[in-house]
Tab-separated table of C-alpha atoms in Angstrom:
chain	number	residue	atom	x	y	z
A	1	MET	CA	-0.035	0.007	0.024
A	2	ASN	CA	0.993	3.670	-0.481
A	3	GLU	CA	2.210	4.718	2.909
A	4	GLY	CA	1.850	8.383	1.911
A	5	LEU	CA	-1.952	8.020	1.325
A	6	ILE	CA	-2.742	6.285	4.669
A	7	PRO	CA	-1.108	8.993	6.816
A	8	ARG	CA	-2.851	11.783	4.808
A	9	ARG	CA	-6.321	10.057	5.174
A	10	TYR	CA	-5.795	9.792	9.009
A	11	ALA	CA	-4.445	13.241	9.205
A	12	LYS	CA	-7.370	14.756	7.315
A	13	ALA	CA	-9.828	12.743	9.430
A	14	LEU	CA	-8.212	13.902	12.699
A	15	TYR	CA	-8.383	17.552	11.458
A	16	LYS	CA	-12.026	17.302	10.863
A	17	VAL	CA	-12.701	15.675	14.326
A	18	GLY	CA	-10.413	18.401	15.755
A	19	ALA	CA	-12.495	21.035	13.982
A	20	ASP	CA	-15.720	19.575	15.297
A	21	ARG	CA	-14.352	19.500	18.903
A	22	GLY	CA	-12.533	22.843	18.682
A	23	ASP	CA	-9.245	21.053	19.435
A	24	ASN	CA	-7.145	21.585	16.299
A	25	ASP	CA	-4.860	24.234	17.906
A	26	ALA	CA	-4.050	21.858	20.862
A	27	LEU	CA	-3.744	18.875	18.372
A	28	TYR	CA	-1.307	20.857	16.248
A	29	ALA	CA	0.919	21.523	19.319
A	30	ARG	CA	0.688	17.902	20.302
A	31	MET	CA	1.738	16.649	16.734
A	32	LYS	CA	4.573	19.107	16.675
A	33	ALA	CA	5.759	17.848	20.070
A	34	LEU	CA	5.346	14.183	18.801
A	35	ASP	CA	7.261	14.833	15.624
A	36	ALA	CA	10.060	16.534	17.692
A	37	ALA	CA	10.090	13.473	20.147
A	38	PHE	CA	10.590	11.175	17.228
A	39	ALA	CA	13.474	13.317	15.874
A	40	ASP	CA	15.084	13.578	19.266
A	41	THR	CA	14.717	9.843	20.148
A	42	PRO	CA	15.527	7.604	17.096
A	43	GLY	CA	14.787	4.420	19.032
A	44	MET	CA	11.153	5.542	19.496
A	45	LYS	CA	10.114	4.404	16.050
A	46	ASP	CA	11.454	0.858	16.802
A	47	VAL	CA	9.478	0.722	20.068
A	48	VAL	CA	6.277	1.932	18.618
A	49	SER	CA	6.596	-0.485	15.668
A	50	ASN	CA	7.440	-3.473	17.743
A	51	PRO	CA	4.636	-6.048	17.888
A	52	PHE	CA	5.917	-7.417	21.166
A	53	VAL	CA	5.413	-4.155	23.124
A	54	PRO	CA	1.904	-4.006	24.508
A	55	THR	CA	-0.475	-1.548	22.917
A	56	ASP	CA	-1.172	0.282	26.185
A	57	ASP	CA	2.679	0.771	26.638
A	58	LYS	CA	2.977	2.266	23.118
A	59	ILE	CA	-0.006	4.683	23.854
A	60	ALA	CA	1.482	5.581	27.254
A	61	LEU	CA	4.959	6.242	25.566
A	62	LEU	CA	3.373	8.466	22.902
A	63	CYS	CA	1.325	10.406	25.406
A	64	SER	CA	4.185	10.854	27.785
A	65	ALA	CA	6.324	12.028	24.785
A	66	VAL	CA	4.038	15.059	24.377
A	67	SER	CA	3.194	15.509	28.065
A	68	VAL	CA	-0.305	14.179	27.888
A	69	VAL	CA	-1.981	12.305	30.671
A	70	SER	CA	-3.223	9.189	28.994
A	71	SER	CA	-6.294	8.860	31.308
A	72	ALA	CA	-7.594	12.163	30.018
A	73	LYS	CA	-11.396	11.967	29.738
A	74	GLY	CA	-12.053	15.476	28.590
A	75	GLY	CA	-10.475	18.692	27.270
A	76	ASP	CA	-7.769	19.033	24.534
A	77	ASP	CA	-5.978	15.845	25.389
A	78	ALA	CA	-8.850	13.563	25.000
A	79	THR	CA	-8.943	13.844	21.229
A	80	PHE	CA	-5.267	13.064	21.072
A	81	VAL	CA	-5.583	10.084	23.313
A	82	ASP	CA	-8.712	8.849	21.479
A	83	PHE	CA	-6.747	9.091	18.259
A	84	MET	CA	-3.806	7.109	19.522
A	85	ARG	CA	-6.320	4.366	20.639
A	86	LEU	CA	-7.943	4.384	17.222
A	87	LEU	CA	-4.477	4.018	15.541
A	88	ALA	CA	-3.724	1.185	17.891
A	89	GLU	CA	-7.075	-0.502	17.167
A	90	ASN	CA	-6.566	-0.342	13.393
A	91	ARG	CA	-2.934	-1.410	13.721
A	92	ARG	CA	-1.655	1.792	12.423
A	93	ILE	CA	0.279	2.961	15.535
A	94	GLY	CA	3.623	2.255	13.741
A	95	MET	CA	2.718	5.007	11.320
A	96	VAL	CA	2.073	7.670	13.887
A	97	ARG	CA	5.091	9.800	12.978
A	98	GLU	CA	4.082	9.910	9.351
A	99	ILE	CA	0.436	10.629	10.302
A	100	ALA	CA	1.695	13.450	12.666
A	101	ALA	CA	3.696	14.982	9.864
A	102	ALA	CA	0.652	14.742	7.603
A	103	TYR	CA	-1.466	16.384	10.115
A	104	LEU	CA	1.007	19.217	10.516
A	105	ASP	CA	0.874	19.659	6.736
A	106	VAL	CA	-3.015	19.633	6.707
A	107	TYR	CA	-3.132	22.124	9.517
A	108	ARG	CA	-0.665	24.554	8.048
A	109	LYS	CA	-2.491	24.399	4.654
A	110	ALA	CA	-5.847	25.077	6.265
A	111	LYS	CA	-4.419	27.993	8.433
A	112	ASN	CA	-2.252	29.378	5.627
A	113	ILE	CA	0.924	28.956	7.666
A	114	LYS	CA	4.424	28.795	5.973
A	115	LEU	CA	7.513	27.242	7.476
A	116	VAL	CA	10.389	29.663	7.368
A	117	LYS	CA	13.905	28.623	8.247
A	118	VAL	CA	16.722	30.990	8.067
A	119	THR	CA	20.284	29.762	8.331
A	120	SER	CA	23.147	32.295	8.682
A	121	ALA	CA	26.881	31.902	8.845
A	122	ALA	CA	26.929	33.884	12.110
A	123	PRO	CA	24.156	34.866	14.604
A	124	LEU	CA	22.042	37.723	13.313
A	125	SER	CA	21.635	40.852	15.269
A	126	ALA	CA	18.136	41.484	16.618
A	127	ASP	CA	17.773	44.435	14.061
A	128	SER	CA	18.936	42.353	11.181
A	129	GLU	CA	16.631	39.423	12.063
A	130	ALA	CA	13.601	41.808	12.504
A	131	ARG	CA	14.358	43.394	9.160
A	132	LEU	CA	14.734	39.880	7.544
A	133	ARG	CA	11.505	38.711	9.059
A	134	LYS	CA	9.700	41.756	7.824
A	135	LEU	CA	11.061	41.277	4.385
A	136	ILE	CA	9.989	37.617	4.363
A	137	ALA	CA	6.535	38.472	5.668
A	138	SER	CA	5.941	40.933	2.882
A	139	HIS	CA	6.724	38.158	0.352
A	140	LEU	CA	4.491	35.662	1.898
A	141	GLY	CA	1.402	37.912	1.446
A	142	GLY	CA	-1.301	37.171	3.978
A	143	ALA	CA	0.353	33.860	5.145
A	144	THR	CA	1.393	33.420	8.749
A	145	MET	CA	4.922	32.320	9.129
A	146	GLU	CA	6.549	29.840	11.673
A	147	TYR	CA	10.040	31.201	11.848
A	148	SER	CA	13.156	29.399	13.033
A	149	GLY	CA	16.724	30.634	12.795
A	150	THR	CA	20.000	28.677	13.007
A	151	THR	CA	23.627	29.264	12.289
A	152	ASP	CA	25.908	27.119	10.095
A	153	PRO	CA	29.640	28.436	9.914
A	154	ALA	CA	30.091	26.322	6.848
A	155	LEU	CA	28.129	28.946	4.840
A	156	ILE	CA	31.250	31.229	5.201
A	157	GLY	CA	29.039	34.313	4.981
A	158	GLY	CA	25.473	35.227	3.975
A	159	PHE	CA	22.480	33.191	4.681
A	160	THR	CA	19.836	30.776	3.245
A	161	VAL	CA	16.078	31.237	3.591
A	162	THR	CA	13.760	28.131	3.106
A	163	VAL	CA	10.045	28.769	2.856
A	164	ASP	CA	8.396	25.320	2.860
A	165	SER	CA	10.145	23.715	0.079
A	166	GLU	CA	11.524	26.675	-1.752
A	167	ARG	CA	15.073	27.766	-1.007
A	168	LEU	CA	16.979	30.997	-1.533
A	169	ASP	CA	20.545	30.638	-1.138
A	170	ALA	CA	22.547	33.893	-0.588
A	171	SER	CA	25.589	32.394	1.010
A	172	ILE	CA	29.237	32.817	0.072
A	173	ARG	CA	29.566	28.953	-0.115
A	174	ASN	CA	26.940	28.846	-2.858
A	175	ASP	CA	28.624	31.755	-4.714
A	176	LEU	CA	31.951	29.869	-4.505
A	177	LYS	CA	30.245	26.650	-5.772
A	178	GLU	CA	28.649	28.451	-8.802
A	179	LEU	CA	32.070	30.141	-9.558
A	180	ARG	CA	33.704	26.761	-9.586
A	181	LEU	CA	31.124	25.347	-11.833
A	182	LYS	CA	31.670	28.181	-14.191
A	183	LEU	CA	35.456	27.650	-14.256
A	184	ILE	CA	35.057	23.921	-14.893
A	185	GLN	CA	32.899	24.439	-18.006
């Protein structure tokens, strides 16, 4: 089966349930935390996919990874816990990270949120970062941006801006690479 189709279907269904219950903002925060937990703990995927680990333990692990009390009966966490149980019942708990990523995409598309990542060779001053944010925001139109900034000394100088899957590379490293390619031709 197409593993991309299944996560998208579950994500869309969760988004609809979240909209009905008014929980989408809380679910978005939980799914971001869940995705981050998988990124920070590589062995977590193996535990969740292991058929010998009891289902209740998997649900408890996932809930604790995002600081949810698994016995929640109401409120924002109930939808998340119910969804984890549904995944377990349908034997899709092993796909929870892919489903979380698909949910993040569905939510961002519905709320017109763009992921913006700026990587610079050195830390940006507060003024430079504010000007860069303002410039990026003007190019995004009415979209909201989720901004993150990092440094990478390998860029030598300049910066890169990634908006969703588009990338602008204004780094010295990229300029040197292009110059080298021109000299080779």
